[in-house]
Amino acid sequence: MSSALLAIGRRRTTAERRRDREREIIRATRELFDERGTIDAQIDDIAKRVGINKALIYRHFAGKEELFALTLVDYLGDLDQLLAAVDNPRKTPLNRLKALSEVFVDFCLQYPAFADCAMSLLRRTGDQLFGEITEPVMTKLGTAMAAALHRIADILRAGQRSGVFDTVDTDYLANHLYTQTLGSLHMARVGLIVSSGQPGHPVVHHADVATVRETAITATLATAVGRKALTSKATAASKTRRTSATARTSKDARTRAGETS
């Protein structure tokens, strides 16, 4: 074998080893996320979990934010598989969206660090993200997010065609529902709600996780239906008023007829 072919073989092996090490680091990061949460997952702990020097992590990733972004990509890959497993195009758009919303909400509840990591990236501007994360990693993150968002947008389009969902830009609405659900599930993550007690003495309660779950799912469906629900309600109210007015007119006519006779 020529020296050139041997060199190519060595480079390929080195590249494979590098990819394996990156996957190992990401797997360790996710394990620590699930055990401790994103705040308590430190680079030192990740390096110890993998059994390498902390400095080696920065040879594979531009920084902590890039490592966290790729860990989020790993979560999103699992989420997309779960969404694909429950999505059935033969169901009505409302039931399809409900099924996906249930999976998404339950995934956030099962992996709170996923929601934390996703919200952490959403709090940054585009300029900040591109300053912390390299373009190839941003592409991977965008591709992973787009897979789940495309499923939602596809259902929204089906619902619009059948007249069930509001006629809003489906890509925008899919992103809105993604962000809305993450925000809603933060209440379950914090576990507290505040209400007014005596003046100057607010009352803190524990948030019921089951209630948070049902509210998040209902909010998704309500947002998708949007103005359709208001229009339907107004139409129903108008129909009721017309029916009542007709009944009153008929009753008045019968009354007058009785008086005349």
PDB file of N, CA and C in Angstrom, residues 159-258:
ATOM      1  N   GLY A 159     -54.656  21.305   9.436  1.00  0.00           N
ATOM      2  CA  GLY A 159     -55.777  21.881  10.175  1.00  0.00           C
ATOM      3  C   GLY A 159     -56.344  23.114   9.511  1.00  0.00           C
ATOM      4  N   GLN A 160     -55.486  23.893   8.886  1.00  0.00           N
ATOM      5  CA  GLN A 160     -55.965  25.072   8.162  1.00  0.00           C
ATOM      6  C   GLN A 160     -56.761  24.668   6.931  1.00  0.00           C
ATOM      7  N   ARG A 161     -56.283  23.641   6.245  1.00  0.00           N
ATOM      8  CA  ARG A 161     -57.008  23.182   5.047  1.00  0.00           C
ATOM      9  C   ARG A 161     -58.406  22.663   5.399  1.00  0.00           C
ATOM     10  N   SER A 162     -58.527  22.039   6.570  1.00  0.00           N
ATOM     11  CA  SER A 162     -59.831  21.505   6.975  1.00  0.00           C
ATOM     12  C   SER A 162     -60.681  22.537   7.698  1.00  0.00           C
ATOM     13  N   GLY A 163     -60.139  23.737   7.883  1.00  0.00           N
ATOM     14  CA  GLY A 163     -60.904  24.806   8.514  1.00  0.00           C
ATOM     15  C   GLY A 163     -60.947  24.757  10.025  1.00  0.00           C
ATOM     16  N   VAL A 164     -60.076  23.942  10.638  1.00  0.00           N
ATOM     17  CA  VAL A 164     -60.076  23.791  12.095  1.00  0.00           C
ATOM     18  C   VAL A 164     -59.168  24.807  12.769  1.00  0.00           C
ATOM     19  N   PHE A 165     -57.998  25.071  12.168  1.00  0.00           N
ATOM     20  CA  PHE A 165     -57.006  25.942  12.779  1.00  0.00           C
ATOM     21  C   PHE A 165     -57.008  27.334  12.148  1.00  0.00           C
ATOM     22  N   ASP A 166     -56.525  28.269  12.922  1.00  0.00           N
ATOM     23  CA  ASP A 166     -56.438  29.660  12.485  1.00  0.00           C
ATOM     24  C   ASP A 166     -55.465  29.791  11.314  1.00  0.00           C
ATOM     25  N   THR A 167     -55.741  30.743  10.430  1.00  0.00           N
ATOM     26  CA  THR A 167     -54.887  30.955   9.250  1.00  0.00           C
ATOM     27  C   THR A 167     -53.727  31.882   9.597  1.00  0.00           C
ATOM     28  N   VAL A 168     -52.767  31.347  10.336  1.00  0.00           N
ATOM     29  CA  VAL A 168     -51.546  32.055  10.722  1.00  0.00           C
ATOM     30  C   VAL A 168     -50.381  31.344  10.044  1.00  0.00           C
ATOM     31  N   ASP A 169     -49.301  32.084   9.763  1.00  0.00           N
ATOM     32  CA  ASP A 169     -48.123  31.459   9.163  1.00  0.00           C
ATOM     33  C   ASP A 169     -47.713  30.242   9.993  1.00  0.00           C
ATOM     34  N   THR A 170     -47.705  29.082   9.365  1.00  0.00           N
ATOM     35  CA  THR A 170     -47.512  27.835  10.108  1.00  0.00           C
ATOM     36  C   THR A 170     -46.107  27.693  10.682  1.00  0.00           C
ATOM     37  N   ASP A 171     -45.101  28.182   9.975  1.00  0.00           N
ATOM     38  CA  ASP A 171     -43.738  28.097  10.503  1.00  0.00           C
ATOM     39  C   ASP A 171     -43.598  28.969  11.739  1.00  0.00           C
ATOM     40  N   TYR A 172     -44.162  30.170  11.666  1.00  0.00           N
ATOM     41  CA  TYR A 172     -44.132  31.049  12.846  1.00  0.00           C
ATOM     42  C   TYR A 172     -44.861  30.389  14.015  1.00  0.00           C
ATOM     43  N   LEU A 173     -46.067  29.875  13.751  1.00  0.00           N
ATOM     44  CA  LEU A 173     -46.884  29.314  14.822  1.00  0.00           C
ATOM     45  C   LEU A 173     -46.231  28.078  15.432  1.00  0.00           C
ATOM     46  N   ALA A 174     -45.571  27.263  14.617  1.00  0.00           N
ATOM     47  CA  ALA A 174     -44.865  26.089  15.146  1.00  0.00           C
ATOM     48  C   ALA A 174     -43.770  26.524  16.117  1.00  0.00           C
ATOM     49  N   ASN A 175     -43.012  27.554  15.746  1.00  0.00           N
ATOM     50  CA  ASN A 175     -41.979  28.087  16.639  1.00  0.00           C
ATOM     51  C   ASN A 175     -42.594  28.677  17.903  1.00  0.00           C
ATOM     52  N   HIS A 176     -43.719  29.351  17.740  1.00  0.00           N
ATOM     53  CA  HIS A 176     -44.406  29.948  18.888  1.00  0.00           C
ATOM     54  C   HIS A 176     -44.857  28.859  19.867  1.00  0.00           C
ATOM     55  N   LEU A 177     -45.442  27.785  19.347  1.00  0.00           N
ATOM     56  CA  LEU A 177     -45.919  26.704  20.205  1.00  0.00           C
ATOM     57  C   LEU A 177     -44.764  26.017  20.932  1.00  0.00           C
ATOM     58  N   TYR A 178     -43.634  25.866  20.236  1.00  0.00           N
ATOM     59  CA  TYR A 178     -42.437  25.285  20.845  1.00  0.00           C
ATOM     60  C   TYR A 178     -41.987  26.132  22.041  1.00  0.00           C
ATOM     61  N   THR A 179     -41.882  27.438  21.813  1.00  0.00           N
ATOM     62  CA  THR A 179     -41.434  28.346  22.868  1.00  0.00           C
ATOM     63  C   THR A 179     -42.469  28.459  23.979  1.00  0.00           C
ATOM     64  N   GLN A 180     -43.738  28.519  23.601  1.00  0.00           N
ATOM     65  CA  GLN A 180     -44.826  28.628  24.574  1.00  0.00           C
ATOM     66  C   GLN A 180     -44.834  27.436  25.529  1.00  0.00           C
ATOM     67  N   THR A 181     -44.649  26.241  24.989  1.00  0.00           N
ATOM     68  CA  THR A 181     -44.658  25.037  25.816  1.00  0.00           C
ATOM     69  C   THR A 181     -43.461  25.012  26.761  1.00  0.00           C
ATOM     70  N   LEU A 182     -42.287  25.379  26.263  1.00  0.00           N
ATOM     71  CA  LEU A 182     -41.106  25.427  27.124  1.00  0.00           C
ATOM     72  C   LEU A 182     -41.328  26.396  28.277  1.00  0.00           C
ATOM     73  N   GLY A 183     -41.918  27.557  27.993  1.00  0.00           N
ATOM     74  CA  GLY A 183     -42.198  28.533  29.040  1.00  0.00           C
ATOM     75  C   GLY A 183     -43.215  28.014  30.043  1.00  0.00           C
ATOM     76  N   SER A 184     -44.249  27.350  29.549  1.00  0.00           N
ATOM     77  CA  SER A 184     -45.282  26.805  30.439  1.00  0.00           C
ATOM     78  C   SER A 184     -44.707  25.757  31.379  1.00  0.00           C
ATOM     79  N   LEU A 185     -43.831  24.913  30.842  1.00  0.00           N
ATOM     80  CA  LEU A 185     -43.269  23.835  31.654  1.00  0.00           C
ATOM     81  C   LEU A 185     -42.272  24.337  32.684  1.00  0.00           C
ATOM     82  N   HIS A 186     -41.844  25.598  32.540  1.00  0.00           N
ATOM     83  CA  HIS A 186     -40.946  26.162  33.543  1.00  0.00           C
ATOM     84  C   HIS A 186     -41.653  26.241  34.899  1.00  0.00           C
ATOM     85  N   MET A 187     -42.982  26.400  34.876  1.00  0.00           N
ATOM     86  CA  MET A 187     -43.742  26.429  36.129  1.00  0.00           C
ATOM     87  C   MET A 187     -43.622  25.096  36.858  1.00  0.00           C
ATOM     88  N   ALA A 188     -43.667  24.013  36.100  1.00  0.00           N
ATOM     89  CA  ALA A 188     -43.481  22.695  36.713  1.00  0.00           C
ATOM     90  C   ALA A 188     -42.060  22.536  37.223  1.00  0.00           C
ATOM     91  N   ARG A 189     -41.105  23.132  36.498  1.00  0.00           N
ATOM     92  CA  ARG A 189     -39.691  23.055  36.895  1.00  0.00           C
ATOM     93  C   ARG A 189     -39.479  23.798  38.212  1.00  0.00           C
ATOM     94  N   VAL A 190     -40.060  24.994  38.325  1.00  0.00           N
ATOM     95  CA  VAL A 190     -39.923  25.782  39.555  1.00  0.00           C
ATOM     96  C   VAL A 190     -40.759  25.163  40.669  1.00  0.00           C
ATOM     97  N   GLY A 191     -41.972  24.728  40.297  1.00  0.00           N
ATOM     98  CA  GLY A 191     -42.835  24.055  41.262  1.00  0.00           C
ATOM     99  C   GLY A 191     -43.599  24.964  42.185  1.00  0.00           C
ATOM    100  N   LEU A 192     -43.636  26.268  41.881  1.00  0.00           N
ATOM    101  CA  LEU A 192     -44.307  27.209  42.769  1.00  0.00           C
ATOM    102  C   LEU A 192     -45.230  28.140  42.000  1.00  0.00           C
ATOM    103  N   ILE A 193     -46.335  28.525  42.638  1.00  0.00           N
ATOM    104  CA  ILE A 193     -47.210  29.577  42.130  1.00  0.00           C
ATOM    105  C   ILE A 193     -47.478  30.549  43.271  1.00  0.00           C
ATOM    106  N   VAL A 194     -47.763  31.786  42.940  1.00  0.00           N
ATOM    107  CA  VAL A 194     -47.962  32.840  43.933  1.00  0.00           C
ATOM    108  C   VAL A 194     -49.371  33.399  43.798  1.00  0.00           C
ATOM    109  N   SER A 195     -50.019  33.609  44.928  1.00  0.00           N
ATOM    110  CA  SER A 195     -51.342  34.235  44.934  1.00  0.00           C
ATOM    111  C   SER A 195     -51.374  35.290  46.030  1.00  0.00           C
ATOM    112  N   SER A 196     -52.406  36.114  46.022  1.00  0.00           N
ATOM    113  CA  SER A 196     -52.504  37.179  47.018  1.00  0.00           C
ATOM    114  C   SER A 196     -53.191  36.655  48.276  1.00  0.00           C
ATOM    115  N   GLY A 197     -52.599  36.952  49.430  1.00  0.00           N
ATOM    116  CA  GLY A 197     -53.213  36.620  50.701  1.00  0.00           C
ATOM    117  C   GLY A 197     -53.700  37.896  51.352  1.00  0.00           C
ATOM    118  N   GLN A 198     -53.318  38.121  52.569  1.00  0.00           N
ATOM    119  CA  GLN A 198     -53.603  39.403  53.209  1.00  0.00           C
ATOM    120  C   GLN A 198     -52.696  40.465  52.597  1.00  0.00           C
ATOM    121  N   PRO A 199     -53.103  41.735  52.649  1.00  0.00           N
ATOM    122  CA  PRO A 199     -52.280  42.812  52.068  1.00  0.00           C
ATOM    123  C   PRO A 199     -50.829  42.736  52.557  1.00  0.00           C
ATOM    124  N   GLY A 200     -49.922  42.678  51.607  1.00  0.00           N
ATOM    125  CA  GLY A 200     -48.507  42.625  51.953  1.00  0.00           C
ATOM    126  C   GLY A 200     -48.009  41.249  52.317  1.00  0.00           C
ATOM    127  N   HIS A 201     -48.860  40.227  52.169  1.00  0.00           N
ATOM    128  CA  HIS A 201     -48.463  38.871  52.535  1.00  0.00           C
ATOM    129  C   HIS A 201     -48.860  37.897  51.416  1.00  0.00           C
ATOM    130  N   PRO A 202     -48.066  37.824  50.364  1.00  0.00           N
ATOM    131  CA  PRO A 202     -48.375  36.878  49.272  1.00  0.00           C
ATOM    132  C   PRO A 202     -48.272  35.436  49.764  1.00  0.00           C
ATOM    133  N   VAL A 203     -49.031  34.587  49.119  1.00  0.00           N
ATOM    134  CA  VAL A 203     -49.056  33.172  49.489  1.00  0.00           C
ATOM    135  C   VAL A 203     -48.389  32.363  48.380  1.00  0.00           C
ATOM    136  N   VAL A 204     -47.493  31.490  48.759  1.00  0.00           N
ATOM    137  CA  VAL A 204     -46.782  30.635  47.804  1.00  0.00           C
ATOM    138  C   VAL A 204     -47.331  29.215  47.917  1.00  0.00           C
ATOM    139  N   HIS A 205     -47.717  28.644  46.767  1.00  0.00           N
ATOM    140  CA  HIS A 205     -48.246  27.283  46.736  1.00  0.00           C
ATOM    141  C   HIS A 205     -47.341  26.421  45.861  1.00  0.00           C
ATOM    142  N   HIS A 206     -47.466  25.129  46.048  1.00  0.00           N
ATOM    143  CA  HIS A 206     -46.794  24.191  45.149  1.00  0.00           C
ATOM    144  C   HIS A 206     -47.653  24.011  43.899  1.00  0.00           C
ATOM    145  N   ALA A 207     -47.021  24.075  42.743  1.00  0.00           N
ATOM    146  CA  ALA A 207     -47.734  23.877  41.477  1.00  0.00           C
ATOM    147  C   ALA A 207     -47.984  22.392  41.264  1.00  0.00           C
ATOM    148  N   ASP A 208     -49.208  22.045  40.956  1.00  0.00           N
ATOM    149  CA  ASP A 208     -49.544  20.655  40.675  1.00  0.00           C
ATOM    150  C   ASP A 208     -49.059  20.300  39.272  1.00  0.00           C
ATOM    151  N   VAL A 209     -48.167  19.324  39.176  1.00  0.00           N
ATOM    152  CA  VAL A 209     -47.551  18.981  37.893  1.00  0.00           C
ATOM    153  C   VAL A 209     -48.600  18.518  36.884  1.00  0.00           C
ATOM    154  N   ALA A 210     -49.575  17.736  37.336  1.00  0.00           N
ATOM    155  CA  ALA A 210     -50.615  17.247  36.424  1.00  0.00           C
ATOM    156  C   ALA A 210     -51.416  18.408  35.846  1.00  0.00           C
ATOM    157  N   THR A 211     -51.679  19.415  36.672  1.00  0.00           N
ATOM    158  CA  THR A 211     -52.415  20.594  36.192  1.00  0.00           C
ATOM    159  C   THR A 211     -51.591  21.377  35.186  1.00  0.00           C
ATOM    160  N   VAL A 212     -50.296  21.538  35.487  1.00  0.00           N
ATOM    161  CA  VAL A 212     -49.401  22.238  34.548  1.00  0.00           C
ATOM    162  C   VAL A 212     -49.373  21.506  33.215  1.00  0.00           C
ATOM    163  N   ARG A 213     -49.290  20.185  33.273  1.00  0.00           N
ATOM    164  CA  ARG A 213     -49.253  19.367  32.051  1.00  0.00           C
ATOM    165  C   ARG A 213     -50.512  19.586  31.215  1.00  0.00           C
ATOM    166  N   GLU A 214     -51.680  19.448  31.836  1.00  0.00           N
ATOM    167  CA  GLU A 214     -52.929  19.583  31.096  1.00  0.00           C
ATOM    168  C   GLU A 214     -53.102  21.000  30.545  1.00  0.00           C
ATOM    169  N   THR A 215     -52.698  21.994  31.320  1.00  0.00           N
ATOM    170  CA  THR A 215     -52.816  23.379  30.870  1.00  0.00           C
ATOM    171  C   THR A 215     -51.931  23.643  29.662  1.00  0.00           C
ATOM    172  N   ALA A 216     -50.714  23.101  29.686  1.00  0.00           N
ATOM    173  CA  ALA A 216     -49.785  23.301  28.560  1.00  0.00           C
ATOM    174  C   ALA A 216     -50.332  22.676  27.281  1.00  0.00           C
ATOM    175  N   ILE A 217     -50.904  21.489  27.394  1.00  0.00           N
ATOM    176  CA  ILE A 217     -51.467  20.813  26.220  1.00  0.00           C
ATOM    177  C   ILE A 217     -52.687  21.571  25.699  1.00  0.00           C
ATOM    178  N   THR A 218     -53.560  21.986  26.625  1.00  0.00           N
ATOM    179  CA  THR A 218     -54.753  22.743  26.232  1.00  0.00           C
ATOM    180  C   THR A 218     -54.371  24.066  25.578  1.00  0.00           C
ATOM    181  N   ALA A 219     -53.337  24.712  26.112  1.00  0.00           N
ATOM    182  CA  ALA A 219     -52.889  25.993  25.551  1.00  0.00           C
ATOM    183  C   ALA A 219     -52.393  25.825  24.120  1.00  0.00           C
ATOM    184  N   THR A 220     -51.720  24.713  23.842  1.00  0.00           N
ATOM    185  CA  THR A 220     -51.256  24.443  22.479  1.00  0.00           C
ATOM    186  C   THR A 220     -52.434  24.336  21.518  1.00  0.00           C
ATOM    187  N   LEU A 221     -53.438  23.555  21.903  1.00  0.00           N
ATOM    188  CA  LEU A 221     -54.599  23.359  21.037  1.00  0.00           C
ATOM    189  C   LEU A 221     -55.379  24.665  20.876  1.00  0.00           C
ATOM    190  N   ALA A 222     -55.517  25.402  21.963  1.00  0.00           N
ATOM    191  CA  ALA A 222     -56.266  26.668  21.905  1.00  0.00           C
ATOM    192  C   ALA A 222     -55.561  27.683  21.018  1.00  0.00           C
ATOM    193  N   THR A 223     -54.231  27.724  21.102  1.00  0.00           N
ATOM    194  CA  THR A 223     -53.470  28.659  20.273  1.00  0.00           C
ATOM    195  C   THR A 223     -53.584  28.309  18.797  1.00  0.00           C
ATOM    196  N   ALA A 224     -53.569  27.004  18.502  1.00  0.00           N
ATOM    197  CA  ALA A 224     -53.686  26.564  17.104  1.00  0.00           C
ATOM    198  C   ALA A 224     -55.060  26.914  16.535  1.00  0.00           C
ATOM    199  N   VAL A 225     -56.095  26.718  17.334  1.00  0.00           N
ATOM    200  CA  VAL A 225     -57.452  27.060  16.872  1.00  0.00           C
ATOM    201  C   VAL A 225     -57.592  28.569  16.759  1.00  0.00           C
ATOM    202  N   GLY A 226     -57.060  29.292  17.727  1.00  0.00           N
ATOM    203  CA  GLY A 226     -56.990  30.744  17.672  1.00  0.00           C
ATOM    204  C   GLY A 226     -58.310  31.445  17.435  1.00  0.00           C
ATOM    205  N   ARG A 227     -58.340  32.330  16.443  1.00  0.00           N
ATOM    206  CA  ARG A 227     -59.521  33.150  16.177  1.00  0.00           C
ATOM    207  C   ARG A 227     -60.702  32.331  15.689  1.00  0.00           C
ATOM    208  N   LYS A 228     -60.442  31.094  15.253  1.00  0.00           N
ATOM    209  CA  LYS A 228     -61.542  30.217  14.838  1.00  0.00           C
ATOM    210  C   LYS A 228     -62.500  29.995  16.003  1.00  0.00           C
ATOM    211  N   ALA A 229     -61.932  29.860  17.213  1.00  0.00           N
ATOM    212  CA  ALA A 229     -62.775  29.634  18.387  1.00  0.00           C
ATOM    213  C   ALA A 229     -63.627  30.850  18.681  1.00  0.00           C
ATOM    214  N   LEU A 230     -63.033  32.049  18.535  1.00  0.00           N
ATOM    215  CA  LEU A 230     -63.792  33.277  18.779  1.00  0.00           C
ATOM    216  C   LEU A 230     -64.897  33.442  17.751  1.00  0.00           C
ATOM    217  N   THR A 231     -64.566  33.130  16.483  1.00  0.00           N
ATOM    218  CA  THR A 231     -65.563  33.241  15.416  1.00  0.00           C
ATOM    219  C   THR A 231     -66.710  32.264  15.639  1.00  0.00           C
ATOM    220  N   SER A 232     -66.375  31.029  16.016  1.00  0.00           N
ATOM    221  CA  SER A 232     -67.397  30.018  16.259  1.00  0.00           C
ATOM    222  C   SER A 232     -68.274  30.414  17.427  1.00  0.00           C
ATOM    223  N   LYS A 233     -67.657  30.961  18.474  1.00  0.00           N
ATOM    224  CA  LYS A 233     -68.418  31.372  19.644  1.00  0.00           C
ATOM    225  C   LYS A 233     -69.353  32.522  19.297  1.00  0.00           C
ATOM    226  N   ALA A 234     -68.835  33.483  18.512  1.00  0.00           N
ATOM    227  CA  ALA A 234     -69.663  34.619  18.120  1.00  0.00           C
ATOM    228  C   ALA A 234     -70.821  34.177  17.233  1.00  0.00           C
ATOM    229  N   THR A 235     -70.528  33.231  16.338  1.00  0.00           N
ATOM    230  CA  THR A 235     -71.578  32.713  15.457  1.00  0.00           C
ATOM    231  C   THR A 235     -72.653  31.989  16.253  1.00  0.00           C
ATOM    232  N   ALA A 236     -72.209  31.181  17.227  1.00  0.00           N
ATOM    233  CA  ALA A 236     -73.161  30.453  18.066  1.00  0.00           C
ATOM    234  C   ALA A 236     -74.005  31.405  18.888  1.00  0.00           C
ATOM    235  N   ALA A 237     -73.361  32.455  19.427  1.00  0.00           N
ATOM    236  CA  ALA A 237     -74.101  33.434  20.226  1.00  0.00           C
ATOM    237  C   ALA A 237     -75.109  34.183  19.369  1.00  0.00           C
ATOM    238  N   SER A 238     -74.688  34.529  18.140  1.00  0.00           N
ATOM    239  CA  SER A 238     -75.602  35.228  17.229  1.00  0.00           C
ATOM    240  C   SER A 238     -76.788  34.349  16.871  1.00  0.00           C
ATOM    241  N   LYS A 239     -76.517  33.060  16.643  1.00  0.00           N
ATOM    242  CA  LYS A 239     -77.584  32.115  16.313  1.00  0.00           C
ATOM    243  C   LYS A 239     -78.554  31.980  17.473  1.00  0.00           C
ATOM    244  N   THR A 240     -78.008  31.953  18.700  1.00  0.00           N
ATOM    245  CA  THR A 240     -78.855  31.849  19.893  1.00  0.00           C
ATOM    246  C   THR A 240     -79.740  33.075  20.032  1.00  0.00           C
ATOM    247  N   ARG A 241     -79.135  34.254  19.779  1.00  0.00           N
ATOM    248  CA  ARG A 241     -79.923  35.484  19.873  1.00  0.00           C
ATOM    249  C   ARG A 241     -81.037  35.498  18.832  1.00  0.00           C
ATOM    250  N   ARG A 242     -80.714  35.052  17.610  1.00  0.00           N
ATOM    251  CA  ARG A 242     -81.734  35.031  16.557  1.00  0.00           C
ATOM    252  C   ARG A 242     -82.859  34.061  16.902  1.00  0.00           C
ATOM    253  N   THR A 243     -82.468  32.908  17.451  1.00  0.00           N
ATOM    254  CA  THR A 243     -83.478  31.917  17.834  1.00  0.00           C
ATOM    255  C   THR A 243     -84.379  32.460  18.931  1.00  0.00           C
ATOM    256  N   SER A 244     -83.741  33.143  19.920  1.00  0.00           N
ATOM    257  CA  SER A 244     -84.522  33.716  21.021  1.00  0.00           C
ATOM    258  C   SER A 244     -85.452  34.807  20.519  1.00  0.00           C
ATOM    259  N   ALA A 245     -84.930  35.643  19.594  1.00  0.00           N
ATOM    260  CA  ALA A 245     -85.756  36.725  19.051  1.00  0.00           C
ATOM    261  C   ALA A 245     -86.936  36.164  18.266  1.00  0.00           C
ATOM    262  N   THR A 246     -86.683  35.107  17.491  1.00  0.00           N
ATOM    263  CA  THR A 246     -87.757  34.469  16.718  1.00  0.00           C
ATOM    264  C   THR A 246     -88.811  33.878  17.651  1.00  0.00           C
ATOM    265  N   ALA A 247     -88.342  33.247  18.744  1.00  0.00           N
ATOM    266  CA  ALA A 247     -89.281  32.654  19.699  1.00  0.00           C
ATOM    267  C   ALA A 247     -90.134  33.722  20.357  1.00  0.00           C
ATOM    268  N   ARG A 248     -89.492  34.865  20.712  1.00  0.00           N
ATOM    269  CA  ARG A 248     -90.255  35.947  21.341  1.00  0.00           C
ATOM    270  C   ARG A 248     -91.282  36.522  20.376  1.00  0.00           C
ATOM    271  N   THR A 249     -90.867  36.691  19.118  1.00  0.00           N
ATOM    272  CA  THR A 249     -91.794  37.236  18.111  1.00  0.00           C
ATOM    273  C   THR A 249     -92.985  36.314  17.918  1.00  0.00           C
ATOM    274  N   SER A 250     -92.686  35.013  17.864  1.00  0.00           N
ATOM    275  CA  SER A 250     -93.753  34.030  17.693  1.00  0.00           C
ATOM    276  C   SER A 250     -94.703  34.037  18.888  1.00  0.00           C
ATOM    277  N   LYS A 251     -94.123  34.154  20.084  1.00  0.00           N
ATOM    278  CA  LYS A 251     -94.940  34.173  21.294  1.00  0.00           C
ATOM    279  C   LYS A 251     -95.803  35.417  21.328  1.00  0.00           C
ATOM    280  N   ASP A 252     -95.211  36.576  20.962  1.00  0.00           N
ATOM    281  CA  ASP A 252     -95.978  37.819  20.937  1.00  0.00           C
ATOM    282  C   ASP A 252     -97.120  37.738  19.942  1.00  0.00           C
ATOM    283  N   ALA A 253     -96.831  37.115  18.778  1.00  0.00           N
ATOM    284  CA  ALA A 253     -97.875  36.996  17.748  1.00  0.00           C
ATOM    285  C   ALA A 253     -99.028  36.137  18.259  1.00  0.00           C
ATOM    286  N   ARG A 254     -98.671  35.044  18.962  1.00  0.00           N
ATOM    287  CA  ARG A 254     -99.725  34.178  19.491  1.00  0.00           C
ATOM    288  C   ARG A 254    -100.540  34.886  20.564  1.00  0.00           C
ATOM    289  N   THR A 255     -99.820  35.717  21.364  1.00  0.00           N
ATOM    290  CA  THR A 255    -100.508  36.460  22.416  1.00  0.00           C
ATOM    291  C   THR A 255    -101.499  37.449  21.824  1.00  0.00           C
ATOM    292  N   ARG A 256    -101.054  38.186  20.787  1.00  0.00           N
ATOM    293  CA  ARG A 256    -101.924  39.159  20.146  1.00  0.00           C
ATOM    294  C   ARG A 256    -103.109  38.484  19.474  1.00  0.00           C
ATOM    295  N   ALA A 257    -102.837  37.319  18.891  1.00  0.00           N
ATOM    296  CA  ALA A 257    -103.932  36.582  18.254  1.00  0.00           C
ATOM    297  C   ALA A 257    -104.980  36.158  19.276  1.00  0.00           C
ATOM    298  N   GLY A 258    -104.508  35.771  20.453  1.00  0.00           N
ATOM    299  CA  GLY A 258    -105.434  35.368  21.510  1.00  0.00           C
ATOM    300  C   GLY A 258    -106.252  36.533  21.993  1.00  0.00           C
TER     301      GLY A 258
END
